[in-house]
């Protein structure tokens, strides 16, 4: 049985790593996938591979740190497929290892914007579309750094802790209306070229 038959899914950070693997698995399970990423060539390659294997997917270039680009991503999804059932909000970046006092303000803010603000932008624009269909499933990628801290990684730690809390907020505010919200907290996952 296919778990996601006829479901429409957005996967952010779908050009690489965990997102790429998830996008391909979603398609295997019957979903149509919208791959969203800033990495255009890699994202288009993922989509070509999916289509060549008989699946259905599109690529939408998206910088998740910009609210207006998430709004456009959701609009493009609805324009192409007419609904949104699943969102894997997974795009993120690691932080440079710098102690708090020395952390450049701009770099700290950038890391939090990409890892955490993006999760709010996604929920903000995805939930209304999911509600039109009676609900949906949101999975946000946190990290084991949502539970612990690592020296010099304060923006990443703060952002990932924030994702854990924000995901609970989604559940509290929209769970009764059929939105299932979960965060995942991976440990160290080797990138594909390290395997
Ligand atoms: N790899 C690990 O060990 C690990 C551990 C815990 C959590 N995570 C989290 O898993 C998620 C995926 O990471 P990964 O390991 O697959 O890394 P990855 O680098 O392979 O994938 C991240 C993807 O996000 C995209 N991305 C980065 N900034 C973006 C932006 N502003 N807008 C749109 N896309 C953007 C990248 O282009 C890339 O395709 C991240 O949120 C990361 O923090 C990874």
PDB file of C-alpha atoms and ligand atoms in Angstrom:
ATOM      1  CA  UNK A   1       0.000   0.000   0.000  1.00  0.00           C
ATOM      2  CA  UNK A   2       1.281   3.495  -0.826  1.00  0.00           C
ATOM      3  CA  UNK A   3       1.119   5.733   2.242  1.00  0.00           C
ATOM      4  CA  UNK A   4       0.916   9.022   0.283  1.00  0.00           C
ATOM      5  CA  UNK A   5      -1.190   8.026  -2.710  1.00  0.00           C
ATOM      6  CA  UNK A   6      -2.479  11.151  -4.495  1.00  0.00           C
ATOM      7  CA  UNK A   7      -1.084  13.449  -1.804  1.00  0.00           C
ATOM      8  CA  UNK A   8       0.596  16.730  -2.725  1.00  0.00           C
ATOM      9  CA  UNK A   9       3.785  17.450  -0.787  1.00  0.00           C
ATOM     10  CA  UNK A  10       6.210  20.350  -0.525  1.00  0.00           C
ATOM     11  CA  UNK A  11       9.789  19.461   0.433  1.00  0.00           C
ATOM     12  CA  UNK A  12      12.064  22.404   1.211  1.00  0.00           C
ATOM     13  CA  UNK A  13      15.769  21.733   0.948  1.00  0.00           C
ATOM     14  CA  UNK A  14      14.791  18.999  -1.507  1.00  0.00           C
ATOM     15  CA  UNK A  15      17.847  19.458  -3.735  1.00  0.00           C
ATOM     16  CA  UNK A  16      20.188  17.565  -1.446  1.00  0.00           C
ATOM     17  CA  UNK A  17      20.672  15.278   1.542  1.00  0.00           C
ATOM     18  CA  UNK A  18      17.730  14.519   3.816  1.00  0.00           C
ATOM     19  CA  UNK A  19      15.286  16.549   1.677  1.00  0.00           C
ATOM     20  CA  UNK A  20      16.291  14.842  -1.560  1.00  0.00           C
ATOM     21  CA  UNK A  21      15.929  11.407   0.047  1.00  0.00           C
ATOM     22  CA  UNK A  22      12.528  12.378   1.479  1.00  0.00           C
ATOM     23  CA  UNK A  23      11.280  13.772  -1.850  1.00  0.00           C
ATOM     24  CA  UNK A  24      12.165  10.506  -3.601  1.00  0.00           C
ATOM     25  CA  UNK A  25      10.575   8.417  -0.843  1.00  0.00           C
ATOM     26  CA  UNK A  26       7.389  10.516  -0.930  1.00  0.00           C
ATOM     27  CA  UNK A  27       7.134   9.872  -4.675  1.00  0.00           C
ATOM     28  CA  UNK A  28       7.680   6.133  -4.150  1.00  0.00           C
ATOM     29  CA  UNK A  29       4.792   6.303  -1.681  1.00  0.00           C
ATOM     30  CA  UNK A  30       2.533   7.873  -4.301  1.00  0.00           C
ATOM     31  CA  UNK A  31       2.849  11.624  -3.689  1.00  0.00           C
ATOM     32  CA  UNK A  32       3.394  14.431  -6.201  1.00  0.00           C
ATOM     33  CA  UNK A  33       6.284  16.474  -4.839  1.00  0.00           C
ATOM     34  CA  UNK A  34       7.194  20.139  -5.097  1.00  0.00           C
ATOM     35  CA  UNK A  35      10.941  20.378  -4.554  1.00  0.00           C
ATOM     36  CA  UNK A  36      11.841  23.833  -3.180  1.00  0.00           C
ATOM     37  CA  UNK A  37      15.418  24.964  -2.765  1.00  0.00           C
ATOM     38  CA  UNK A  38      17.877  27.729  -3.626  1.00  0.00           C
ATOM     39  CA  UNK A  39      20.098  25.161  -5.348  1.00  0.00           C
ATOM     40  CA  UNK A  40      18.530  25.202  -8.811  1.00  0.00           C
ATOM     41  CA  UNK A  41      20.686  22.767 -10.801  1.00  0.00           C
ATOM     42  CA  UNK A  42      20.624  20.109  -8.108  1.00  0.00           C
ATOM     43  CA  UNK A  43      16.877  20.557  -7.531  1.00  0.00           C
ATOM     44  CA  UNK A  44      16.089  20.257 -11.213  1.00  0.00           C
ATOM     45  CA  UNK A  45      18.247  17.126 -11.372  1.00  0.00           C
ATOM     46  CA  UNK A  46      16.253  15.587  -8.497  1.00  0.00           C
ATOM     47  CA  UNK A  47      12.997  16.368 -10.305  1.00  0.00           C
ATOM     48  CA  UNK A  48      14.301  14.923 -13.614  1.00  0.00           C
ATOM     49  CA  UNK A  49      15.319  11.736 -11.840  1.00  0.00           C
ATOM     50  CA  UNK A  50      11.869  11.440 -10.238  1.00  0.00           C
ATOM     51  CA  UNK A  51      10.100  12.008 -13.569  1.00  0.00           C
ATOM     52  CA  UNK A  52      12.432   9.603 -15.424  1.00  0.00           C
ATOM     53  CA  UNK A  53      11.471   6.961 -12.858  1.00  0.00           C
ATOM     54  CA  UNK A  54       7.767   7.527 -13.586  1.00  0.00           C
ATOM     55  CA  UNK A  55       6.993   9.884 -10.700  1.00  0.00           C
ATOM     56  CA  UNK A  56       5.508  13.374 -10.625  1.00  0.00           C
ATOM     57  CA  UNK A  57       7.400  16.411  -9.313  1.00  0.00           C
ATOM     58  CA  UNK A  58       8.202  20.047 -10.047  1.00  0.00           C
ATOM     59  CA  UNK A  59      11.006  22.307  -8.899  1.00  0.00           C
ATOM     60  CA  UNK A  60      10.275  25.788  -7.539  1.00  0.00           C
ATOM     61  CA  UNK A  61      13.320  27.942  -6.798  1.00  0.00           C
ATOM     62  CA  UNK A  62      12.767  29.228  -3.263  1.00  0.00           C
ATOM     63  CA  UNK A  63      14.832  31.064  -0.698  1.00  0.00           C
ATOM     64  CA  UNK A  64      13.117  29.948   2.502  1.00  0.00           C
ATOM     65  CA  UNK A  65      14.446  32.938   4.432  1.00  0.00           C
ATOM     66  CA  UNK A  66      12.113  35.223   2.442  1.00  0.00           C
ATOM     67  CA  UNK A  67       8.416  35.225   3.333  1.00  0.00           C
ATOM     68  CA  UNK A  68       7.368  36.346  -0.149  1.00  0.00           C
ATOM     69  CA  UNK A  69       9.173  33.378  -1.718  1.00  0.00           C
ATOM     70  CA  UNK A  70       7.361  30.918   0.542  1.00  0.00           C
ATOM     71  CA  UNK A  71       4.080  32.609  -0.351  1.00  0.00           C
ATOM     72  CA  UNK A  72       4.934  32.138  -4.041  1.00  0.00           C
ATOM     73  CA  UNK A  73       5.968  28.507  -3.442  1.00  0.00           C
ATOM     74  CA  UNK A  74       2.580  27.701  -1.933  1.00  0.00           C
ATOM     75  CA  UNK A  75       0.782  29.583  -4.738  1.00  0.00           C
ATOM     76  CA  UNK A  76       2.761  27.652  -7.397  1.00  0.00           C
ATOM     77  CA  UNK A  77       1.885  24.387  -5.640  1.00  0.00           C
ATOM     78  CA  UNK A  78      -1.834  25.193  -5.671  1.00  0.00           C
ATOM     79  CA  UNK A  79      -1.659  26.422  -9.282  1.00  0.00           C
ATOM     80  CA  UNK A  80      -0.049  23.156 -10.428  1.00  0.00           C
ATOM     81  CA  UNK A  81      -1.734  20.553  -8.203  1.00  0.00           C
ATOM     82  CA  UNK A  82      -4.788  22.296  -6.694  1.00  0.00           C
ATOM     83  CA  UNK A  83      -4.141  21.402  -3.039  1.00  0.00           C
ATOM     84  CA  UNK A  84      -1.516  20.871  -0.350  1.00  0.00           C
ATOM     85  CA  UNK A  85      -1.519  17.838   1.969  1.00  0.00           C
ATOM     86  CA  UNK A  86       2.024  17.486   3.276  1.00  0.00           C
ATOM     87  CA  UNK A  87       4.898  19.870   3.987  1.00  0.00           C
ATOM     88  CA  UNK A  88       8.390  18.748   4.912  1.00  0.00           C
ATOM     89  CA  UNK A  89       9.983  22.032   5.983  1.00  0.00           C
ATOM     90  CA  UNK A  90      13.539  20.875   6.020  1.00  0.00           C
ATOM     91  CA  UNK A  91      15.834  23.459   4.388  1.00  0.00           C
ATOM     92  CA  UNK A  92      18.532  24.669   6.725  1.00  0.00           C
ATOM     93  CA  UNK A  93      22.145  25.654   7.137  1.00  0.00           C
ATOM     94  CA  UNK A  94      24.814  24.837   9.681  1.00  0.00           C
ATOM     95  CA  UNK A  95      26.380  27.696  11.610  1.00  0.00           C
ATOM     96  CA  UNK A  96      30.035  28.615  11.809  1.00  0.00           C
ATOM     97  CA  UNK A  97      31.628  27.771  15.143  1.00  0.00           C
ATOM     98  CA  UNK A  98      32.131  31.144  16.862  1.00  0.00           C
ATOM     99  CA  UNK A  99      31.650  32.060  20.561  1.00  0.00           C
ATOM    100  CA  UNK A 100      28.625  34.251  21.321  1.00  0.00           C
ATOM    101  CA  UNK A 101      30.527  37.437  22.150  1.00  0.00           C
ATOM    102  CA  UNK A 102      32.463  37.263  18.881  1.00  0.00           C
ATOM    103  CA  UNK A 103      29.523  36.189  16.719  1.00  0.00           C
ATOM    104  CA  UNK A 104      28.946  38.776  13.952  1.00  0.00           C
ATOM    105  CA  UNK A 105      25.377  40.078  14.300  1.00  0.00           C
ATOM    106  CA  UNK A 106      24.579  39.620  10.612  1.00  0.00           C
ATOM    107  CA  UNK A 107      25.796  36.023  10.458  1.00  0.00           C
ATOM    108  CA  UNK A 108      23.850  35.128  13.628  1.00  0.00           C
ATOM    109  CA  UNK A 109      20.674  36.679  12.256  1.00  0.00           C
ATOM    110  CA  UNK A 110      21.122  34.976   8.870  1.00  0.00           C
ATOM    111  CA  UNK A 111      21.405  31.540  10.457  1.00  0.00           C
ATOM    112  CA  UNK A 112      18.278  32.057  12.561  1.00  0.00           C
ATOM    113  CA  UNK A 113      16.388  33.519   9.596  1.00  0.00           C
ATOM    114  CA  UNK A 114      17.125  30.516   7.375  1.00  0.00           C
ATOM    115  CA  UNK A 115      16.619  27.840  10.020  1.00  0.00           C
ATOM    116  CA  UNK A 116      13.783  29.265  12.131  1.00  0.00           C
ATOM    117  CA  UNK A 117      11.975  32.196  10.520  1.00  0.00           C
ATOM    118  CA  UNK A 118      11.501  29.997   7.443  1.00  0.00           C
ATOM    119  CA  UNK A 119       9.538  27.502   9.532  1.00  0.00           C
ATOM    120  CA  UNK A 120       7.096  30.256  10.534  1.00  0.00           C
ATOM    121  CA  UNK A 121       6.791  31.502   6.932  1.00  0.00           C
ATOM    122  CA  UNK A 122       6.066  27.951   5.774  1.00  0.00           C
ATOM    123  CA  UNK A 123       3.370  27.310   8.389  1.00  0.00           C
ATOM    124  CA  UNK A 124       1.877  30.762   7.829  1.00  0.00           C
ATOM    125  CA  UNK A 125       1.231  30.118   4.143  1.00  0.00           C
ATOM    126  CA  UNK A 126       0.790  26.312   4.162  1.00  0.00           C
ATOM    127  CA  UNK A 127      -1.801  25.907   6.933  1.00  0.00           C
ATOM    128  CA  UNK A 128      -4.600  27.907   5.224  1.00  0.00           C
ATOM    129  CA  UNK A 129      -4.288  25.715   2.113  1.00  0.00           C
ATOM    130  CA  UNK A 130      -4.260  22.522   4.195  1.00  0.00           C
ATOM    131  CA  UNK A 131      -7.344  23.648   6.115  1.00  0.00           C
ATOM    132  CA  UNK A 132      -9.268  24.017   2.851  1.00  0.00           C
ATOM    133  CA  UNK A 133      -8.916  20.209   2.552  1.00  0.00           C
ATOM    134  CA  UNK A 134      -9.720  19.323   6.147  1.00  0.00           C
ATOM    135  CA  UNK A 135      -6.110  19.241   7.326  1.00  0.00           C
ATOM    136  CA  UNK A 136      -2.632  18.052   6.526  1.00  0.00           C
ATOM    137  CA  UNK A 137       0.725  17.024   7.911  1.00  0.00           C
ATOM    138  CA  UNK A 138       3.665  19.314   8.653  1.00  0.00           C
ATOM    139  CA  UNK A 139       7.091  17.906   9.476  1.00  0.00           C
ATOM    140  CA  UNK A 140       9.758  20.423  10.459  1.00  0.00           C
ATOM    141  CA  UNK A 141      13.424  19.464  10.566  1.00  0.00           C
ATOM    142  CA  UNK A 142      14.959  20.405  13.900  1.00  0.00           C
ATOM    143  CA  UNK A 143      18.087  18.611  15.113  1.00  0.00           C
ATOM    144  CA  UNK A 144      19.536  17.004  18.195  1.00  0.00           C
ATOM    145  CA  UNK A 145      20.625  20.621  18.735  1.00  0.00           C
ATOM    146  CA  UNK A 146      16.976  21.250  19.637  1.00  0.00           C
ATOM    147  CA  UNK A 147      17.726  19.353  22.861  1.00  0.00           C
ATOM    148  CA  UNK A 148      21.336  20.174  23.648  1.00  0.00           C
ATOM    149  CA  UNK A 149      23.910  22.876  22.882  1.00  0.00           C
ATOM    150  CA  UNK A 150      27.256  22.684  21.153  1.00  0.00           C
ATOM    151  CA  UNK A 151      30.019  25.187  21.824  1.00  0.00           C
ATOM    152  CA  UNK A 152      30.116  28.001  19.277  1.00  0.00           C
ATOM    153  CA  UNK A 153      26.889  27.075  17.487  1.00  0.00           C
ATOM    154  CA  UNK A 154      24.505  29.433  19.293  1.00  0.00           C
ATOM    155  CA  UNK A 155      22.399  30.568  16.303  1.00  0.00           C
ATOM    156  CA  UNK A 156      21.856  26.990  15.123  1.00  0.00           C
ATOM    157  CA  UNK A 157      21.075  25.799  18.656  1.00  0.00           C
ATOM    158  CA  UNK A 158      18.683  28.701  19.226  1.00  0.00           C
ATOM    159  CA  UNK A 159      16.975  28.164  15.867  1.00  0.00           C
ATOM    160  CA  UNK A 160      16.563  24.415  16.312  1.00  0.00           C
ATOM    161  CA  UNK A 161      15.236  24.824  19.882  1.00  0.00           C
ATOM    162  CA  UNK A 162      12.868  27.405  18.382  1.00  0.00           C
ATOM    163  CA  UNK A 163      11.652  24.929  15.779  1.00  0.00           C
ATOM    164  CA  UNK A 164      10.773  22.427  18.511  1.00  0.00           C
ATOM    165  CA  UNK A 165       8.708  25.026  20.364  1.00  0.00           C
ATOM    166  CA  UNK A 166       7.133  26.511  17.264  1.00  0.00           C
ATOM    167  CA  UNK A 167       6.071  23.060  16.059  1.00  0.00           C
ATOM    168  CA  UNK A 168       4.250  22.568  19.376  1.00  0.00           C
ATOM    169  CA  UNK A 169       2.549  25.924  18.776  1.00  0.00           C
ATOM    170  CA  UNK A 170       1.260  24.678  15.417  1.00  0.00           C
ATOM    171  CA  UNK A 171      -0.132  21.562  17.114  1.00  0.00           C
ATOM    172  CA  UNK A 172      -1.770  23.572  19.914  1.00  0.00           C
ATOM    173  CA  UNK A 173      -3.325  26.115  17.536  1.00  0.00           C
ATOM    174  CA  UNK A 174      -4.350  23.889  14.587  1.00  0.00           C
ATOM    175  CA  UNK A 175      -4.289  20.252  15.771  1.00  0.00           C
ATOM    176  CA  UNK A 176      -8.031  20.252  16.400  1.00  0.00           C
ATOM    177  CA  UNK A 177      -8.583  21.384  12.821  1.00  0.00           C
ATOM    178  CA  UNK A 178      -6.675  18.427  11.409  1.00  0.00           C
ATOM    179  CA  UNK A 179      -3.153  19.771  11.104  1.00  0.00           C
ATOM    180  CA  UNK A 180      -0.667  17.181  12.394  1.00  0.00           C
ATOM    181  CA  UNK A 181       2.624  18.893  13.289  1.00  0.00           C
ATOM    182  CA  UNK A 182       5.840  17.121  14.145  1.00  0.00           C
ATOM    183  CA  UNK A 183       9.494  18.027  14.329  1.00  0.00           C
ATOM    184  CA  UNK A 184      12.301  15.573  13.699  1.00  0.00           C
ATOM    185  CA  UNK A 185      15.641  15.779  15.486  1.00  0.00           C
ATOM    186  CA  UNK A 186      18.301  13.981  13.457  1.00  0.00           C
ATOM    187  CA  UNK A 187      21.735  13.224  14.821  1.00  0.00           C
ATOM    188  CA  UNK A 188      24.678  13.436  12.467  1.00  0.00           C
ATOM    189  CA  UNK A 189      23.630  12.401   8.957  1.00  0.00           C
ATOM    190  CA  UNK A 190      26.465  11.991   6.474  1.00  0.00           C
ATOM    191  CA  UNK A 191      25.928  13.878   3.206  1.00  0.00           C
ATOM    192  CA  UNK A 192      25.661  11.604   0.120  1.00  0.00           C
ATOM    193  CA  UNK A 193      29.199  12.318  -1.108  1.00  0.00           C
ATOM    194  CA  UNK A 194      30.601  11.159   2.237  1.00  0.00           C
ATOM    195  CA  UNK A 195      29.068   7.682   1.944  1.00  0.00           C
TER     196      UNK A 195
HETATM  197  N1  LIG B   1      23.142  16.373   8.233  1.00  0.00           N
HETATM  198  C1  LIG B   1      23.033  16.402   9.566  1.00  0.00           C
HETATM  199  O1  LIG B   1      23.871  15.851  10.295  1.00  0.00           O
HETATM  200  C2  LIG B   1      21.857  17.079  10.213  1.00  0.00           C
HETATM  201  C3  LIG B   1      21.628  16.853  11.567  1.00  0.00           C
HETATM  202  C4  LIG B   1      20.520  17.458  12.166  1.00  0.00           C
HETATM  203  C5  LIG B   1      19.695  18.276  11.431  1.00  0.00           C
HETATM  204  N2  LIG B   1      19.964  18.497  10.119  1.00  0.00           N
HETATM  205  C6  LIG B   1      19.065  19.385   9.403  1.00  0.00           C
HETATM  206  O2  LIG B   1      18.544  18.684   8.302  1.00  0.00           O
HETATM  207  C7  LIG B   1      18.162  19.609   7.294  1.00  0.00           C
HETATM  208  C8  LIG B   1      18.705  19.154   5.960  1.00  0.00           C
HETATM  209  O3  LIG B   1      20.094  19.120   6.026  1.00  0.00           O
HETATM  210  P1  LIG B   1      21.011  18.101   5.185  1.00  0.00           P
HETATM  211  O4  LIG B   1      21.888  17.412   6.134  1.00  0.00           O
HETATM  212  O5  LIG B   1      20.169  17.291   4.262  1.00  0.00           O
HETATM  213  O6  LIG B   1      21.941  19.144   4.421  1.00  0.00           O
HETATM  214  P2  LIG B   1      22.073  19.508   2.876  1.00  0.00           P
HETATM  215  O7  LIG B   1      23.058  20.617   2.826  1.00  0.00           O
HETATM  216  O8  LIG B   1      22.356  18.261   2.094  1.00  0.00           O
HETATM  217  O9  LIG B   1      20.615  20.039   2.492  1.00  0.00           O
HETATM  218  C9  LIG B   1      20.148  21.301   2.868  1.00  0.00           C
HETATM  219  C10 LIG B   1      19.417  21.890   1.685  1.00  0.00           C
HETATM  220  O10 LIG B   1      18.847  23.132   2.105  1.00  0.00           O
HETATM  221  C11 LIG B   1      19.045  24.058   1.056  1.00  0.00           C
HETATM  222  N3  LIG B   1      19.021  25.425   1.574  1.00  0.00           N
HETATM  223  C12 LIG B   1      19.943  26.041   2.356  1.00  0.00           C
HETATM  224  N4  LIG B   1      19.580  27.319   2.556  1.00  0.00           N
HETATM  225  C13 LIG B   1      18.417  27.506   1.883  1.00  0.00           C
HETATM  226  C14 LIG B   1      17.562  28.629   1.687  1.00  0.00           C
HETATM  227  N5  LIG B   1      17.823  29.825   2.220  1.00  0.00           N
HETATM  228  N6  LIG B   1      16.447  28.459   0.938  1.00  0.00           N
HETATM  229  C15 LIG B   1      16.174  27.256   0.360  1.00  0.00           C
HETATM  230  N7  LIG B   1      16.946  26.179   0.501  1.00  0.00           N
HETATM  231  C16 LIG B   1      18.060  26.300   1.255  1.00  0.00           C
HETATM  232  C17 LIG B   1      20.411  23.695   0.459  1.00  0.00           C
HETATM  233  O11 LIG B   1      20.560  24.234  -0.847  1.00  0.00           O
HETATM  234  C18 LIG B   1      20.360  22.174   0.493  1.00  0.00           C
HETATM  235  O12 LIG B   1      19.813  21.641  -0.695  1.00  0.00           O
HETATM  236  C19 LIG B   1      18.685  20.977   7.764  1.00  0.00           C
HETATM  237  O13 LIG B   1      17.614  21.693   8.367  1.00  0.00           O
HETATM  238  C20 LIG B   1      19.710  20.623   8.822  1.00  0.00           C
HETATM  239  O14 LIG B   1      19.891  21.639   9.783  1.00  0.00           O
HETATM  240  C21 LIG B   1      21.023  17.900   9.498  1.00  0.00           C
END
